mmCIF file of C-alpha atoms in Angstrom:
data_model
loop_
_atom_site.group_PDB
_atom_site.id
_atom_site.type_symbol
_atom_site.label_atom_id
_atom_site.label_comp_id
_atom_site.label_asym_id
_atom_site.label_seq_id
_atom_site.Cartn_x
_atom_site.Cartn_y
_atom_site.Cartn_z
ATOM 1 C CA GLY A 233 -183.838 60.977 94.084
ATOM 2 C CA ALA A 234 -181.940 63.657 95.925
ATOM 3 C CA GLY A 235 -178.258 64.224 95.446
ATOM 4 C CA VAL A 236 -175.471 63.855 97.991
ATOM 5 C CA SER A 237 -176.320 65.826 101.091
ATOM 6 C CA GLN A 238 -173.767 67.162 103.549
ATOM 7 C CA SER A 239 -174.286 68.827 106.886
ATOM 8 C CA PRO A 240 -173.603 71.260 108.297
ATOM 9 C CA SER A 241 -172.832 73.503 105.354
ATOM 10 C CA ASN A 242 -170.652 75.677 107.559
ATOM 11 C CA LYS A 243 -168.972 74.933 110.849
ATOM 12 C CA VAL A 244 -166.936 77.303 112.977
ATOM 13 C CA THR A 245 -165.130 75.791 115.911
ATOM 14 C CA GLU A 246 -162.410 76.592 118.371
ATOM 15 C CA LYS A 247 -159.001 75.010 118.249
ATOM 16 C CA GLY A 248 -158.939 71.809 120.273
ATOM 17 C CA LYS A 249 -162.628 70.984 119.884
ATOM 18 C CA ASP A 250 -163.938 67.884 118.131
ATOM 19 C CA VAL A 251 -166.177 68.184 115.070
ATOM 20 C CA GLU A 252 -168.372 65.725 113.237
ATOM 21 C CA LEU A 253 -169.333 66.112 109.602
ATOM 22 C CA ARG A 254 -172.132 64.173 107.987
ATOM 23 C CA CYS A 255 -172.697 62.840 104.491
ATOM 24 C CA ASP A 256 -175.871 61.300 103.097
ATOM 25 C CA PRO A 257 -175.037 59.559 99.814
ATOM 26 C CA ILE A 258 -177.377 58.940 96.931
ATOM 27 C CA SER A 259 -179.551 55.918 97.604
ATOM 28 C CA GLY A 260 -178.052 52.776 96.085
ATOM 29 C CA HIS A 261 -174.534 54.176 95.877
ATOM 30 C CA THR A 262 -172.248 51.710 97.573
ATOM 31 C CA ALA A 263 -169.075 53.748 97.174
ATOM 32 C CA LEU A 264 -168.476 56.832 99.299
ATOM 33 C CA TYR A 265 -165.475 59.155 99.331
ATOM 34 C CA TRP A 266 -164.313 61.966 101.567
ATOM 35 C CA TYR A 267 -162.010 64.719 100.268
ATOM 36 C CA ARG A 268 -160.491 67.845 101.737
ATOM 37 C CA GLN A 269 -160.155 71.034 99.683
ATOM 38 C CA ARG A 270 -157.972 73.705 101.184
ATOM 39 C CA LEU A 271 -158.358 77.245 99.919
ATOM 40 C CA GLY A 272 -157.024 77.554 96.392
ATOM 41 C CA GLN A 273 -155.943 73.945 96.238
ATOM 42 C CA GLY A 274 -157.190 70.750 94.662
ATOM 43 C CA LEU A 275 -159.053 67.897 96.243
ATOM 44 C CA GLU A 276 -157.105 65.773 98.686
ATOM 45 C CA PHE A 277 -158.356 62.204 99.050
ATOM 46 C CA LEU A 278 -159.084 61.218 102.641
ATOM 47 C CA ILE A 279 -160.974 57.931 102.773
ATOM 48 C CA TYR A 280 -163.000 55.575 100.582
ATOM 49 C CA PHE A 281 -165.791 53.162 101.550
ATOM 50 C CA GLN A 282 -167.026 50.445 99.225
ATOM 51 C CA GLY A 283 -169.937 48.388 100.500
ATOM 52 C CA ASN A 284 -168.959 46.194 103.417
ATOM 53 C CA SER A 285 -165.278 46.037 102.476
ATOM 54 C CA ALA A 286 -162.625 47.478 104.743
ATOM 55 C CA PRO A 287 -162.305 51.210 103.997
ATOM 56 C CA ASP A 288 -159.252 52.658 102.305
ATOM 57 C CA LYS A 289 -157.965 55.068 104.937
ATOM 58 C CA SER A 290 -154.685 55.825 103.221
ATOM 59 C CA GLY A 291 -155.484 59.513 102.777
ATOM 60 C CA LEU A 292 -156.272 60.385 106.391
ATOM 61 C CA PRO A 293 -153.630 62.947 107.410
ATOM 62 C CA SER A 294 -153.366 61.998 111.086
ATOM 63 C CA ASP A 295 -154.928 59.842 113.780
ATOM 64 C CA ARG A 296 -157.109 62.822 114.714
ATOM 65 C CA PHE A 297 -159.171 62.021 111.629
ATOM 66 C CA SER A 298 -161.574 59.102 111.484
ATOM 67 C CA ALA A 299 -164.646 58.173 109.494
ATOM 68 C CA GLU A 300 -167.422 55.687 109.827
ATOM 69 C CA ARG A 301 -170.099 54.344 107.575
ATOM 70 C CA THR A 302 -172.794 51.882 108.472
ATOM 71 C CA GLY A 303 -173.619 49.670 105.519
ATOM 72 C CA GLU A 304 -174.393 51.737 102.460
ATOM 73 C CA SER A 305 -175.877 54.697 104.246
ATOM 74 C CA VAL A 306 -174.745 57.779 106.091
ATOM 75 C CA SER A 307 -171.087 58.464 106.778
ATOM 76 C CA THR A 308 -169.566 60.688 109.422
ATOM 77 C CA LEU A 309 -166.108 62.222 109.357
ATOM 78 C CA THR A 310 -164.783 63.095 112.796
ATOM 79 C CA ILE A 311 -161.875 65.415 113.477
ATOM 80 C CA GLN A 312 -160.628 65.368 117.043
ATOM 81 C CA ARG A 313 -158.726 68.190 118.716
ATOM 82 C CA THR A 314 -159.074 70.419 115.671
ATOM 83 C CA GLN A 315 -156.166 72.564 114.549
ATOM 84 C CA GLN A 316 -156.191 75.701 112.431
ATOM 85 C CA GLU A 317 -154.611 73.717 109.602
ATOM 86 C CA ASP A 318 -157.790 71.630 109.459
ATOM 87 C CA SER A 319 -159.690 74.631 108.098
ATOM 88 C CA ALA A 320 -160.938 73.605 104.651
ATOM 89 C CA VAL A 321 -163.973 72.499 102.718
ATOM 90 C CA TYR A 322 -164.701 68.830 103.284
ATOM 91 C CA LEU A 323 -166.373 67.186 100.313
ATOM 92 C CA CYS A 324 -168.226 63.918 100.150
ATOM 93 C CA ALA A 325 -168.964 62.003 96.971
ATOM 94 C CA SER A 326 -170.793 58.777 96.228
ATOM 95 C CA SER A 327 -170.956 56.458 93.252
ATOM 96 C CA LEU A 328 -172.286 53.127 92.115
ATOM 97 C CA PRO A 329 -170.021 50.095 92.566
ATOM 98 C CA PRO A 330 -166.969 49.997 90.292
ATOM 99 C CA LEU A 331 -167.863 48.025 87.179
ATOM 100 C CA GLY A 332 -164.753 48.276 85.104
ATOM 101 C CA ARG A 333 -164.810 50.984 82.488
ATOM 102 C CA SER A 334 -168.511 51.610 82.882
ATOM 103 C CA ALA A 335 -170.361 54.834 82.417
ATOM 104 C CA LYS A 336 -171.679 54.257 85.920
ATOM 105 C CA ASN A 337 -168.320 55.036 87.481
ATOM 106 C CA ILE A 338 -169.189 58.672 88.078
ATOM 107 C CA GLN A 339 -168.805 60.438 91.387
ATOM 108 C CA TYR A 340 -171.579 62.697 92.556
ATOM 109 C CA PHE A 341 -170.463 65.371 94.967
ATOM 110 C CA GLY A 342 -172.171 67.128 97.812
ATOM 111 C CA ALA A 343 -171.858 70.889 98.247
ATOM 112 C CA GLY A 344 -169.368 70.375 101.057
ATOM 113 C CA THR A 345 -168.916 71.489 104.650
ATOM 114 C CA ARG A 346 -166.789 74.587 105.160
ATOM 115 C CA LEU A 347 -164.858 74.135 108.399
ATOM 116 C CA SER A 348 -163.210 77.100 110.057
ATOM 117 C CA VAL A 349 -161.009 76.502 113.084
ATOM 118 C CA LEU A 350 -160.344 79.654 115.072
ATOM 119 C CA GLY B 110 -147.704 56.817 91.319
ATOM 120 C CA ASN B 111 -150.808 58.640 90.174
ATOM 121 C CA SER B 112 -151.068 62.396 89.882
ATOM 122 C CA VAL B 113 -152.676 65.137 87.834
ATOM 123 C CA THR B 114 -151.172 68.478 86.904
ATOM 124 C CA GLN B 115 -153.246 71.252 85.404
ATOM 125 C CA MET B 116 -152.488 74.803 84.462
ATOM 126 C CA GLU B 117 -152.764 77.399 87.147
ATOM 127 C CA GLY B 118 -155.388 80.055 86.958
ATOM 128 C CA PRO B 119 -157.173 82.212 86.978
ATOM 129 C CA VAL B 120 -157.837 82.243 83.268
ATOM 130 C CA THR B 121 -159.697 85.354 82.132
ATOM 131 C CA LEU B 122 -161.330 85.404 78.712
ATOM 132 C CA SER B 123 -163.816 87.521 76.861
ATOM 133 C CA GLU B 124 -167.102 85.984 75.803
ATOM 134 C CA GLU B 125 -166.834 83.899 72.596
ATOM 135 C CA ALA B 126 -163.090 83.391 73.014
ATOM 136 C CA PHE B 127 -161.452 79.979 72.569
ATOM 137 C CA LEU B 128 -160.608 78.116 75.752
ATOM 138 C CA THR B 129 -157.864 75.619 76.492
ATOM 139 C CA ILE B 130 -157.091 74.336 79.974
ATOM 140 C CA ASN B 131 -154.107 72.031 80.007
ATOM 141 C CA CYS B 132 -154.044 68.803 81.990
ATOM 142 C CA THR B 133 -151.331 66.170 82.107
ATOM 143 C CA TYR B 134 -151.223 63.059 84.198
ATOM 144 C CA THR B 135 -149.019 60.352 85.590
ATOM 145 C CA ALA B 136 -150.589 56.971 86.161
ATOM 146 C CA THR B 137 -149.904 53.300 86.521
ATOM 147 C CA GLY B 138 -151.791 51.201 84.043
ATOM 148 C CA TYR B 139 -154.584 52.659 81.968
ATOM 149 C CA PRO B 140 -156.643 55.187 83.897
ATOM 150 C CA SER B 141 -159.931 56.813 83.050
ATOM 151 C CA LEU B 142 -159.819 60.599 82.792
ATOM 152 C CA PHE B 143 -162.379 63.175 83.839
ATOM 153 C CA TRP B 144 -163.122 66.866 83.886
ATOM 154 C CA TYR B 145 -165.269 68.143 86.724
ATOM 155 C CA VAL B 146 -166.683 71.656 87.035
ATOM 156 C CA GLN B 147 -167.552 73.583 90.181
ATOM 157 C CA TYR B 148 -169.852 76.544 89.680
ATOM 158 C CA PRO B 149 -169.869 79.217 92.374
ATOM 159 C CA GLY B 150 -171.594 77.989 95.508
ATOM 160 C CA GLU B 151 -172.188 74.512 94.133
ATOM 161 C CA GLY B 152 -170.617 71.073 94.420
ATOM 162 C CA LEU B 153 -168.423 69.484 91.789
ATOM 163 C CA GLN B 154 -170.203 67.907 88.890
ATOM 164 C CA LEU B 155 -168.925 65.725 86.097
ATOM 165 C CA LEU B 156 -168.405 67.604 82.845
ATOM 166 C CA LEU B 157 -166.995 64.853 80.637
ATOM 167 C CA LYS B 158 -164.957 61.687 80.721
ATOM 168 C CA ALA B 159 -162.868 59.352 78.575
ATOM 169 C CA THR B 160 -162.022 55.792 79.469
ATOM 170 C CA LYS B 161 -159.386 54.772 76.904
ATOM 171 C CA ALA B 162 -156.744 56.219 74.641
ATOM 172 C CA ASP B 163 -157.994 58.389 71.758
ATOM 173 C CA ASP B 164 -161.485 58.643 73.266
ATOM 174 C CA LYS B 165 -162.994 62.110 73.102
ATOM 175 C CA GLY B 166 -165.287 63.206 75.888
ATOM 176 C CA SER B 167 -167.707 66.023 75.120
ATOM 177 C CA ASN B 168 -170.498 67.904 76.853
ATOM 178 C CA LYS B 169 -172.013 71.406 76.724
ATOM 179 C CA GLY B 170 -169.609 72.394 73.944
ATOM 180 C CA PHE B 171 -166.537 71.293 75.892
ATOM 181 C CA GLU B 172 -164.234 68.592 74.546
ATOM 182 C CA ALA B 173 -161.187 66.701 75.747
ATOM 183 C CA THR B 174 -159.239 63.928 74.022
ATOM 184 C CA TYR B 175 -157.397 61.189 75.923
ATOM 185 C CA ARG B 176 -153.832 61.350 74.552
ATOM 186 C CA LYS B 177 -151.808 58.445 75.865
ATOM 187 C CA GLU B 178 -148.673 59.386 73.954
ATOM 188 C CA THR B 179 -148.510 62.788 75.616
ATOM 189 C CA THR B 180 -150.324 61.739 78.829
ATOM 190 C CA SER B 181 -152.665 64.671 78.400
ATOM 191 C CA PHE B 182 -156.374 65.446 78.572
ATOM 192 C CA HIS B 183 -156.673 69.119 77.684
ATOM 193 C CA LEU B 184 -160.078 70.776 77.968
ATOM 194 C CA GLU B 185 -161.234 72.931 75.055
ATOM 195 C CA LYS B 186 -164.251 74.982 74.078
ATOM 196 C CA GLY B 187 -164.589 76.944 70.904
ATOM 197 C CA SER B 188 -166.652 79.840 72.249
ATOM 198 C CA VAL B 189 -166.984 80.439 75.974
ATOM 199 C CA GLN B 190 -169.927 82.123 77.642
ATOM 200 C CA VAL B 191 -170.190 84.101 80.860
ATOM 201 C CA SER B 192 -172.091 81.150 82.332
ATOM 202 C CA ASP B 193 -168.971 78.982 81.898
ATOM 203 C CA SER B 194 -167.249 80.905 84.676
ATOM 204 C CA ALA B 195 -166.337 78.251 87.226
ATOM 205 C CA VAL B 196 -163.449 76.184 88.562
ATOM 206 C CA TYR B 197 -162.478 73.225 86.393
ATOM 207 C CA PHE B 198 -160.802 70.117 87.815
ATOM 208 C CA CYS B 199 -159.000 67.434 85.863
ATOM 209 C CA ALA B 200 -159.030 63.994 87.479
ATOM 210 C CA LEU B 201 -158.007 60.414 86.875
ATOM 211 C CA SER B 202 -159.139 57.093 88.222
ATOM 212 C CA PRO B 203 -156.896 54.044 87.939
ATOM 213 C CA TYR B 204 -158.218 50.923 86.269
ATOM 214 C CA ASN B 205 -159.718 49.588 89.487
ATOM 215 C CA PHE B 206 -161.674 52.800 90.181
ATOM 216 C CA ASN B 207 -160.938 52.693 93.889
ATOM 217 C CA LYS B 208 -159.548 56.199 93.986
ATOM 218 C CA PHE B 209 -159.749 59.438 92.132
ATOM 219 C CA TYR B 210 -156.850 61.837 91.850
ATOM 220 C CA PHE B 211 -157.665 65.489 91.215
ATOM 221 C CA GLY B 212 -155.662 68.386 89.911
ATOM 222 C CA SER B 213 -155.557 71.657 91.798
ATOM 223 C CA GLY B 214 -158.279 73.255 89.729
ATOM 224 C CA THR B 215 -158.273 76.124 87.229
ATOM 225 C CA LYS B 216 -160.551 79.083 87.747
ATOM 226 C CA LEU B 217 -162.108 80.468 84.587
ATOM 227 C CA ASN B 218 -163.522 83.976 84.470
ATOM 228 C CA VAL B 219 -165.441 84.920 81.342
ATOM 229 C CA LYS B 220 -166.201 88.608 80.878
ATOM 230 C CA PRO B 221 -169.050 89.936 78.732
#
């Protein structure tokens, strides 16, 4: 089926506003990841969902960041009271459940949401 | 801890030149190693992977060998094409696959 879909593709907001980013994973992919990619830098892990297990939130940079996922479907990343330092591309990826050293442990990425905070 | 270090770019090569992009890692246990590629305007996509020491991942003419003794996973291609111009990311995933750690990316520009 379709790949990982993210929306919006671009978002411009004013400092202090809240934003919500959406990720539609590949059907059947129980694992979902959010990353942040600042200009010229690598991917920074934010949060990881695996099925109905408690998410790994260890990468969230502050309590202004939160993410939700209902079951194995859509996830939303919310940034409250945005700051200029939040400007980045936010990437979502999904994969099948971890199965040891299996060829199925491949992440499929969306095209990302480019967030600009003015 | 886990981390990935890769050479800074941009790397500019002429078509048909030999490519090497260095990647070294630090990891607990025995991670799996990956190279992802991001073409302009597109999302990241897996290029190749290796899951244990001495494995060689290969795809589209690119190769990388998992070297445990040097903790490296350098990306090579014998003859690059203009269409290979992209940003390349080295990444690792620890044995439990709960997280992926990415390098900062290396931009490759191939000129005709």
